[in-house]
CSV table of C-alpha atoms in Angstrom, one decimal:
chain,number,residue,atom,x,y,z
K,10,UNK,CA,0.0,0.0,0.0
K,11,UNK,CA,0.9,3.4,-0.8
K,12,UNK,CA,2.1,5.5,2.1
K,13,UNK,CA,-0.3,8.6,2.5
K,14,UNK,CA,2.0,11.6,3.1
K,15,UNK,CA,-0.1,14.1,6.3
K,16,UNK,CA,0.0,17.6,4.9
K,17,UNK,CA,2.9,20.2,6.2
K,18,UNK,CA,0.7,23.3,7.5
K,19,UNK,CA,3.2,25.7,6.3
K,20,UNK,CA,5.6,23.8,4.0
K,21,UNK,CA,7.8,27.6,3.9
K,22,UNK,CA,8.4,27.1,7.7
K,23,UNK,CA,8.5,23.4,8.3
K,24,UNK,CA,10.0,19.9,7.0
K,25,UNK,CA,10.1,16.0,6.7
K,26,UNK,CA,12.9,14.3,8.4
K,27,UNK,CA,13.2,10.7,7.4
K,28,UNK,CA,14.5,8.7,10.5
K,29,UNK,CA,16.2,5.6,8.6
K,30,UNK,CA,15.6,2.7,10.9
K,31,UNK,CA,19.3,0.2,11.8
K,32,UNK,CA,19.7,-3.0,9.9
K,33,UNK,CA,21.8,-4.9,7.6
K,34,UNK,CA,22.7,-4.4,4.1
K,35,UNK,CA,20.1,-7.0,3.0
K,36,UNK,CA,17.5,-5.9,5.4
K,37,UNK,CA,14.8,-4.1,4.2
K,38,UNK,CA,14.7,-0.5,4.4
K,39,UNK,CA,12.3,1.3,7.0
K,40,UNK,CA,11.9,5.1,8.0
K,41,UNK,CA,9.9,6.9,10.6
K,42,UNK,CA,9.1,11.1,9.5
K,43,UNK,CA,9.5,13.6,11.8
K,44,UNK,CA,8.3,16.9,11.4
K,45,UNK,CA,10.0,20.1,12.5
K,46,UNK,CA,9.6,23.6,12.3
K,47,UNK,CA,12.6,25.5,11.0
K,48,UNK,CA,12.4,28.1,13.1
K,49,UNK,CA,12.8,25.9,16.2
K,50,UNK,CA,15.7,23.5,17.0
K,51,UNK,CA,15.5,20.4,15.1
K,52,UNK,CA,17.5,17.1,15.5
K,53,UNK,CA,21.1,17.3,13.6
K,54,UNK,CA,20.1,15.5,10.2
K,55,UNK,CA,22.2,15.0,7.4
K,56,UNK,CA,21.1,15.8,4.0
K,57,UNK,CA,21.6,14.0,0.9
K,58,UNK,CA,22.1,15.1,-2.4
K,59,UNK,CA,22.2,12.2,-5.2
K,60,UNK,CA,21.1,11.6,-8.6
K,61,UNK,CA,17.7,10.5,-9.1
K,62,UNK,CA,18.4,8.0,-11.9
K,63,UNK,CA,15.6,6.3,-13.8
K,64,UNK,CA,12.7,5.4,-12.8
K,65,UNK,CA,12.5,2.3,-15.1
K,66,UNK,CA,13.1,-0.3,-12.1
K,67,UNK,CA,11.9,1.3,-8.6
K,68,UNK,CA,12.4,-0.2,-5.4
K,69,UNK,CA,10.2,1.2,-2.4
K,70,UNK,CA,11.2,2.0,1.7
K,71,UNK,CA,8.3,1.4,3.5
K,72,UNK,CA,7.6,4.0,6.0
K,73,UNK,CA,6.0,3.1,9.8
K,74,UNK,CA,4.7,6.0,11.2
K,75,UNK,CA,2.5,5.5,14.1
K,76,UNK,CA,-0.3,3.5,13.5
K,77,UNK,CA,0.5,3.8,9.4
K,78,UNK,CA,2.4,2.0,7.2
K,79,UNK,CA,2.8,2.3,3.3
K,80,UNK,CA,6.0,2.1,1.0
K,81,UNK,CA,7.2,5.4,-1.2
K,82,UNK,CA,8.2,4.6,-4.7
K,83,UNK,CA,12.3,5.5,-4.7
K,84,UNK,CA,14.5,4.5,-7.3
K,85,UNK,CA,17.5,1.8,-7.1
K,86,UNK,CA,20.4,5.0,-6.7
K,87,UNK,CA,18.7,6.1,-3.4
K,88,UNK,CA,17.8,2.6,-2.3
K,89,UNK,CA,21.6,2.0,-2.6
K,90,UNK,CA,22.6,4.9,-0.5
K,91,UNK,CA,20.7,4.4,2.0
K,92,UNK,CA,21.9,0.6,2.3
K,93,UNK,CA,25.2,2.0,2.5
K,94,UNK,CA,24.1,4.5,4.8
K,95,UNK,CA,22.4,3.1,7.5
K,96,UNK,CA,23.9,1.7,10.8
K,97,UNK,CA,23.2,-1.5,12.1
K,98,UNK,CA,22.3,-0.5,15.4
K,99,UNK,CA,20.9,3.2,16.0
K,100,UNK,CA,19.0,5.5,13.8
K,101,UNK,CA,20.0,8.1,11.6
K,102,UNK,CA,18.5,11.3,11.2
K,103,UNK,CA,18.3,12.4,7.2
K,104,UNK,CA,16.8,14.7,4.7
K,105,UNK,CA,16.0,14.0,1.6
K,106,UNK,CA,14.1,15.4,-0.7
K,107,UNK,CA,12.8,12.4,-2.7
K,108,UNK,CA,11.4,11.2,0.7
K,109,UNK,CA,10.5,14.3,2.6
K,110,UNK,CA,9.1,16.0,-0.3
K,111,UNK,CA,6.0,14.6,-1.0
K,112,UNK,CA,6.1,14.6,-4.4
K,113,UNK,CA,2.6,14.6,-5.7
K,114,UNK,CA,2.3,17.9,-3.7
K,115,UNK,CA,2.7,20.2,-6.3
K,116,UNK,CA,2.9,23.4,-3.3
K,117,UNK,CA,4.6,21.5,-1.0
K,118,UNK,CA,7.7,21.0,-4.2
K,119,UNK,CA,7.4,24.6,-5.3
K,120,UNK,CA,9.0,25.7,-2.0
């Protein structure tokens, strides 16, 4: 199932961070969102700049948040990355903006 991205009330004042769950290499790949204003202090995240690549052969992170669940269509250059960059045993705090966009938000890309 498609995850259903909640609505940023002023998406000029406030942003997605992905929290990329621990694991493996293999394992799949699981992020929380956390939402924070950028006026206020926000957890140190790191952000990450890649190229999207095609599109031809997605893979998917499913996202857990709360009582929700869905997977976000991402394609096989970020799934890599995050693979790479994930520890195995804590969290990691990261933005970026093929996941903390949502991008079928026209308004909420235009920012």
């Amino acid at each position: 199932m498609e995850f259903k991205y909640d609505r940023l009330a002023r998406p000029d004042r406030e942003i997605r961070i992905a929290v990329l769950q621990p694991g493996t290499f293999d394992d799949p790949i699981i992020v929380q969102f956390v939402r924070r204003e950028l006026a206020r202090a926000a957890p140190a995240y790191e952000a990450l700049s890649y190229v999207w690549g095609p599109e031809d052969d997605p893979s998917h992170v499913e996202v857990n948040l709360q009582a929700r669940t869905g997977k976000v269509r991402i394609t096989q250059n970020l799934d890599i990355a995050l693979r790479h960059l994930r520890y195995k045993e804590t969290t990691r705090y990261l933005w970026i903006d093929a996941l903390c966009i949502n991008q079928a938000n026209n308004a909420e890309k235009s920012v």
